[in-house]
PDB file of C-alpha atoms in Angstrom:
ATOM      1  CA  UNK A  12     -19.291 -10.934  11.216  1.00  0.00           C
ATOM      2  CA  UNK A  13     -19.886 -12.671   7.875  1.00  0.00           C
ATOM      3  CA  UNK A  14     -16.599 -11.320   6.500  1.00  0.00           C
ATOM      4  CA  UNK A  15     -14.796 -12.588   9.624  1.00  0.00           C
ATOM      5  CA  UNK A  16     -16.387 -16.031   9.251  1.00  0.00           C
ATOM      6  CA  UNK A  17     -15.360 -16.084   5.595  1.00  0.00           C
ATOM      7  CA  UNK A  18     -11.754 -15.187   6.462  1.00  0.00           C
ATOM      8  CA  UNK A  19     -11.538 -17.770   9.255  1.00  0.00           C
ATOM      9  CA  UNK A  20     -13.172 -20.613   7.344  1.00  0.00           C
ATOM     10  CA  UNK A  21     -16.149 -20.679   9.709  1.00  0.00           C
ATOM     11  CA  UNK A  22     -19.656 -21.213   8.338  1.00  0.00           C
ATOM     12  CA  UNK A  23     -21.817 -18.113   8.809  1.00  0.00           C
ATOM     13  CA  UNK A  24     -25.522 -18.592   9.518  1.00  0.00           C
ATOM     14  CA  UNK A  25     -27.350 -15.301   8.993  1.00  0.00           C
ATOM     15  CA  UNK A  26     -30.777 -15.677  10.579  1.00  0.00           C
ATOM     16  CA  UNK A  27     -34.037 -13.934   9.768  1.00  0.00           C
ATOM     17  CA  UNK A  28     -34.433 -11.595  12.729  1.00  0.00           C
ATOM     18  CA  UNK A  29     -38.033 -10.838  11.750  1.00  0.00           C
ATOM     19  CA  UNK A  30     -39.181 -14.187  13.081  1.00  0.00           C
ATOM     20  CA  UNK A  31     -39.557 -14.936  16.759  1.00  0.00           C
ATOM     21  CA  UNK A  32     -36.756 -16.626  18.677  1.00  0.00           C
ATOM     22  CA  UNK A  33     -38.762 -19.845  19.035  1.00  0.00           C
ATOM     23  CA  UNK A  34     -39.806 -19.770  15.394  1.00  0.00           C
ATOM     24  CA  UNK A  35     -36.430 -19.181  13.816  1.00  0.00           C
ATOM     25  CA  UNK A  36     -33.370 -18.382  15.858  1.00  0.00           C
ATOM     26  CA  UNK A  37     -33.487 -21.280  18.300  1.00  0.00           C
ATOM     27  CA  UNK A  38     -34.585 -23.702  15.566  1.00  0.00           C
ATOM     28  CA  UNK A  39     -31.730 -22.717  13.221  1.00  0.00           C
ATOM     29  CA  UNK A  40     -29.105 -22.801  15.962  1.00  0.00           C
ATOM     30  CA  UNK A  41     -30.214 -26.227  17.134  1.00  0.00           C
ATOM     31  CA  UNK A  42     -30.579 -27.656  13.618  1.00  0.00           C
ATOM     32  CA  UNK A  43     -27.051 -26.757  12.519  1.00  0.00           C
ATOM     33  CA  UNK A  44     -25.413 -27.475  15.910  1.00  0.00           C
ATOM     34  CA  UNK A  45     -23.919 -23.966  16.124  1.00  0.00           C
ATOM     35  CA  UNK A  46     -20.782 -23.770  18.257  1.00  0.00           C
ATOM     36  CA  UNK A  47     -21.242 -20.060  18.781  1.00  0.00           C
ATOM     37  CA  UNK A  48     -23.451 -17.114  17.996  1.00  0.00           C
ATOM     38  CA  UNK A  49     -23.221 -13.319  17.849  1.00  0.00           C
ATOM     39  CA  UNK A  50     -26.448 -11.396  18.434  1.00  0.00           C
ATOM     40  CA  UNK A  51     -27.860  -8.022  19.277  1.00  0.00           C
ATOM     41  CA  UNK A  52     -29.390  -8.181  22.754  1.00  0.00           C
ATOM     42  CA  UNK A  53     -32.935  -8.060  21.375  1.00  0.00           C
ATOM     43  CA  UNK A  54     -32.352 -11.389  19.550  1.00  0.00           C
ATOM     44  CA  UNK A  55     -30.152 -13.296  22.002  1.00  0.00           C
ATOM     45  CA  UNK A  56     -31.010 -16.947  22.591  1.00  0.00           C
ATOM     46  CA  UNK A  57     -29.658 -19.492  25.002  1.00  0.00           C
ATOM     47  CA  UNK A  58     -28.883 -22.551  22.873  1.00  0.00           C
ATOM     48  CA  UNK A  59     -25.392 -21.778  21.491  1.00  0.00           C
ATOM     49  CA  UNK A  60     -22.468 -22.843  23.727  1.00  0.00           C
ATOM     50  CA  UNK A  61     -20.578 -19.584  23.012  1.00  0.00           C
ATOM     51  CA  UNK A  62     -22.388 -16.266  22.604  1.00  0.00           C
ATOM     52  CA  UNK A  63     -21.410 -12.665  22.046  1.00  0.00           C
ATOM     53  CA  UNK A  64     -24.017  -9.964  22.611  1.00  0.00           C
ATOM     54  CA  UNK A  65     -22.730  -7.339  20.173  1.00  0.00           C
ATOM     55  CA  UNK A  66     -24.394  -4.289  21.711  1.00  0.00           C
ATOM     56  CA  UNK A  67     -23.384  -5.231  25.282  1.00  0.00           C
ATOM     57  CA  UNK A  68     -19.965  -6.869  25.059  1.00  0.00           C
ATOM     58  CA  UNK A  69     -16.794  -5.654  23.353  1.00  0.00           C
ATOM     59  CA  UNK A  70     -15.350  -7.778  20.585  1.00  0.00           C
ATOM     60  CA  UNK A  71     -11.836  -7.987  21.984  1.00  0.00           C
ATOM     61  CA  UNK A  72      -9.009  -9.558  20.083  1.00  0.00           C
ATOM     62  CA  UNK A  73      -6.457 -11.594  21.978  1.00  0.00           C
ATOM     63  CA  UNK A  74      -3.552 -10.073  20.075  1.00  0.00           C
ATOM     64  CA  UNK A  75      -2.803  -7.824  17.138  1.00  0.00           C
ATOM     65  CA  UNK A  76      -1.879 -10.577  14.703  1.00  0.00           C
ATOM     66  CA  UNK A  77      -4.317 -11.571  12.007  1.00  0.00           C
ATOM     67  CA  UNK A  78      -4.692 -15.249  11.167  1.00  0.00           C
ATOM     68  CA  UNK A  79      -3.995 -16.391   7.649  1.00  0.00           C
ATOM     69  CA  UNK A  80      -7.148 -16.597   5.535  1.00  0.00           C
ATOM     70  CA  UNK A  81      -8.704 -20.001   4.986  1.00  0.00           C
ATOM     71  CA  UNK A  82      -9.936 -20.548   1.470  1.00  0.00           C
ATOM     72  CA  UNK A  83     -11.400 -23.680   0.023  1.00  0.00           C
ATOM     73  CA  UNK A  84     -13.751 -23.027  -2.931  1.00  0.00           C
ATOM     74  CA  UNK A  85     -15.909 -26.026  -2.001  1.00  0.00           C
ATOM     75  CA  UNK A  86     -16.106 -25.187   1.712  1.00  0.00           C
ATOM     76  CA  UNK A  87     -19.439 -23.952   3.015  1.00  0.00           C
ATOM     77  CA  UNK A  88     -19.308 -20.181   3.466  1.00  0.00           C
ATOM     78  CA  UNK A  89     -22.855 -19.805   4.753  1.00  0.00           C
ATOM     79  CA  UNK A  90     -25.958 -21.710   5.622  1.00  0.00           C
ATOM     80  CA  UNK A  91     -28.844 -19.577   4.357  1.00  0.00           C
ATOM     81  CA  UNK A  92     -32.229 -20.516   5.785  1.00  0.00           C
ATOM     82  CA  UNK A  93     -35.341 -20.510   3.635  1.00  0.00           C
ATOM     83  CA  UNK A  94     -38.393 -18.607   4.813  1.00  0.00           C
ATOM     84  CA  UNK A  95     -40.154 -21.819   5.808  1.00  0.00           C
ATOM     85  CA  UNK A  96     -43.115 -21.185   3.502  1.00  0.00           C
ATOM     86  CA  UNK A  97     -43.785 -24.914   3.136  1.00  0.00           C
ATOM     87  CA  UNK A  98     -42.901 -25.828   6.729  1.00  0.00           C
ATOM     88  CA  UNK A  99     -39.893 -25.226   8.952  1.00  0.00           C
ATOM     89  CA  UNK A 100     -37.006 -23.204   7.478  1.00  0.00           C
ATOM     90  CA  UNK A 101     -34.367 -25.321   5.740  1.00  0.00           C
ATOM     91  CA  UNK A 102     -30.653 -24.544   5.630  1.00  0.00           C
ATOM     92  CA  UNK A 103     -29.224 -24.176   2.120  1.00  0.00           C
ATOM     93  CA  UNK A 104     -25.452 -24.530   1.828  1.00  0.00           C
ATOM     94  CA  UNK A 105     -23.645 -21.765  -0.072  1.00  0.00           C
ATOM     95  CA  UNK A 106     -19.978 -22.428  -0.873  1.00  0.00           C
ATOM     96  CA  UNK A 107     -17.191 -19.909  -1.414  1.00  0.00           C
ATOM     97  CA  UNK A 108     -17.296 -20.895  -5.110  1.00  0.00           C
ATOM     98  CA  UNK A 109     -21.035 -20.086  -5.218  1.00  0.00           C
ATOM     99  CA  UNK A 110     -20.364 -16.578  -3.939  1.00  0.00           C
ATOM    100  CA  UNK A 111     -17.498 -16.053  -6.410  1.00  0.00           C
ATOM    101  CA  UNK A 112     -19.785 -17.145  -9.266  1.00  0.00           C
ATOM    102  CA  UNK A 113     -22.450 -14.727  -7.999  1.00  0.00           C
ATOM    103  CA  UNK A 114     -19.858 -11.965  -7.855  1.00  0.00           C
ATOM    104  CA  UNK A 115     -18.997 -12.631 -11.500  1.00  0.00           C
ATOM    105  CA  UNK A 116     -22.698 -12.552 -12.450  1.00  0.00           C
ATOM    106  CA  UNK A 117     -23.298  -9.330 -10.529  1.00  0.00           C
ATOM    107  CA  UNK A 118     -20.335  -7.756 -12.282  1.00  0.00           C
ATOM    108  CA  UNK A 119     -21.808  -8.655 -15.662  1.00  0.00           C
ATOM    109  CA  UNK A 120     -25.521  -8.030 -15.060  1.00  0.00           C
ATOM    110  CA  UNK A 121     -25.532  -5.236 -12.495  1.00  0.00           C
ATOM    111  CA  UNK A 122     -22.672  -3.202 -13.878  1.00  0.00           C
ATOM    112  CA  UNK A 123     -21.244  -2.179 -10.512  1.00  0.00           C
ATOM    113  CA  UNK A 124     -18.681   0.536 -10.921  1.00  0.00           C
ATOM    114  CA  UNK A 125     -16.049   1.882  -8.574  1.00  0.00           C
ATOM    115  CA  UNK A 126     -17.589   4.665  -6.500  1.00  0.00           C
ATOM    116  CA  UNK A 127     -21.141   3.445  -7.145  1.00  0.00           C
ATOM    117  CA  UNK A 128     -23.661   2.782  -4.387  1.00  0.00           C
ATOM    118  CA  UNK A 129     -25.701  -0.398  -3.901  1.00  0.00           C
ATOM    119  CA  UNK A 130     -28.874  -0.250  -1.789  1.00  0.00           C
ATOM    120  CA  UNK A 131     -29.624  -3.476   0.063  1.00  0.00           C
ATOM    121  CA  UNK A 132     -33.394  -3.400  -0.308  1.00  0.00           C
ATOM    122  CA  UNK A 133     -33.788  -7.141   0.263  1.00  0.00           C
ATOM    123  CA  UNK A 134     -32.689  -8.538   3.630  1.00  0.00           C
ATOM    124  CA  UNK A 135     -29.026  -9.596   3.686  1.00  0.00           C
ATOM    125  CA  UNK A 136     -29.866 -12.844   5.507  1.00  0.00           C
ATOM    126  CA  UNK A 137     -31.762 -13.924   2.358  1.00  0.00           C
ATOM    127  CA  UNK A 138     -30.076 -15.517  -0.667  1.00  0.00           C
ATOM    128  CA  UNK A 139     -31.579 -12.802  -2.876  1.00  0.00           C
ATOM    129  CA  UNK A 140     -29.241 -10.236  -1.324  1.00  0.00           C
ATOM    130  CA  UNK A 141     -26.538 -12.159   0.585  1.00  0.00           C
ATOM    131  CA  UNK A 142     -24.091 -12.379  -2.384  1.00  0.00           C
ATOM    132  CA  UNK A 143     -24.163  -8.611  -2.900  1.00  0.00           C
ATOM    133  CA  UNK A 144     -22.520  -8.211   0.496  1.00  0.00           C
ATOM    134  CA  UNK A 145     -19.396  -9.510  -1.267  1.00  0.00           C
ATOM    135  CA  UNK A 146     -20.008  -8.226  -4.809  1.00  0.00           C
ATOM    136  CA  UNK A 147     -20.431  -4.525  -4.048  1.00  0.00           C
ATOM    137  CA  UNK A 148     -17.117  -3.983  -2.219  1.00  0.00           C
ATOM    138  CA  UNK A 149     -15.209  -6.391  -4.479  1.00  0.00           C
ATOM    139  CA  UNK A 150     -16.199  -4.233  -7.440  1.00  0.00           C
ATOM    140  CA  UNK A 151     -15.560  -0.917  -5.686  1.00  0.00           C
ATOM    141  CA  UNK A 152     -19.141   0.032  -4.833  1.00  0.00           C
ATOM    142  CA  UNK A 153     -20.398   1.249  -1.469  1.00  0.00           C
ATOM    143  CA  UNK A 154     -23.231  -0.471   0.364  1.00  0.00           C
ATOM    144  CA  UNK A 155     -26.209   1.085   2.110  1.00  0.00           C
ATOM    145  CA  UNK A 156     -28.715  -0.881   4.169  1.00  0.00           C
ATOM    146  CA  UNK A 157     -32.244  -0.023   5.179  1.00  0.00           C
ATOM    147  CA  UNK A 158     -32.361  -0.185   8.996  1.00  0.00           C
ATOM    148  CA  UNK A 159     -35.885  -1.572   9.038  1.00  0.00           C
ATOM    149  CA  UNK A 160     -38.164  -2.809   6.277  1.00  0.00           C
ATOM    150  CA  UNK A 161     -41.773  -1.648   6.295  1.00  0.00           C
ATOM    151  CA  UNK A 162     -44.531  -2.164   3.797  1.00  0.00           C
ATOM    152  CA  UNK A 163     -45.780   1.373   4.280  1.00  0.00           C
ATOM    153  CA  UNK A 164     -45.369   3.303   1.052  1.00  0.00           C
ATOM    154  CA  UNK A 165     -46.484   6.876   0.623  1.00  0.00           C
ATOM    155  CA  UNK A 166     -47.432   7.891  -2.871  1.00  0.00           C
ATOM    156  CA  UNK A 167     -49.319  11.024  -3.704  1.00  0.00           C
ATOM    157  CA  UNK A 168     -51.043  11.427  -7.020  1.00  0.00           C
ATOM    158  CA  UNK A 169     -52.624  14.568  -8.304  1.00  0.00           C
ATOM    159  CA  UNK A 170     -54.673  15.171 -11.414  1.00  0.00           C
ATOM    160  CA  UNK A 171     -51.569  16.726 -12.984  1.00  0.00           C
ATOM    161  CA  UNK A 172     -49.849  13.318 -12.833  1.00  0.00           C
ATOM    162  CA  UNK A 173     -52.739  11.421 -14.399  1.00  0.00           C
TER     163      UNK A 173
END
């Protein structure tokens, strides 16, 4: 969905699905006056005028033609919401140029290589990992996501390891 928004020149608003609907989803949708929203049924909310429930409704195209891409480096690609640590979450604007700069930095610092694999350990809705959604495939790497984050870590130590 983020790639489609990028292609169409529509601002994507990835939302932290770990928070409750009242706490995050509804607040973010209302704050940025979203014209539409795509959700999984477990996160669906009623405030967006247009909604697509991804796991219940097909994403049908009206025809086989693909619209021309919209690209304006200064246009807002995404509105990334903060965690709300100091109050309500705040939307931070990320432009297409920001993502391209991040891609360049990832290329230099991370050393992605064609055929490599990048593990999204941080949530993709967060600015810490959002740019890698573009950097990994642009540089020829595959992407793997963790379906659900847990804090449970199993480590076993024995005297032989000490």
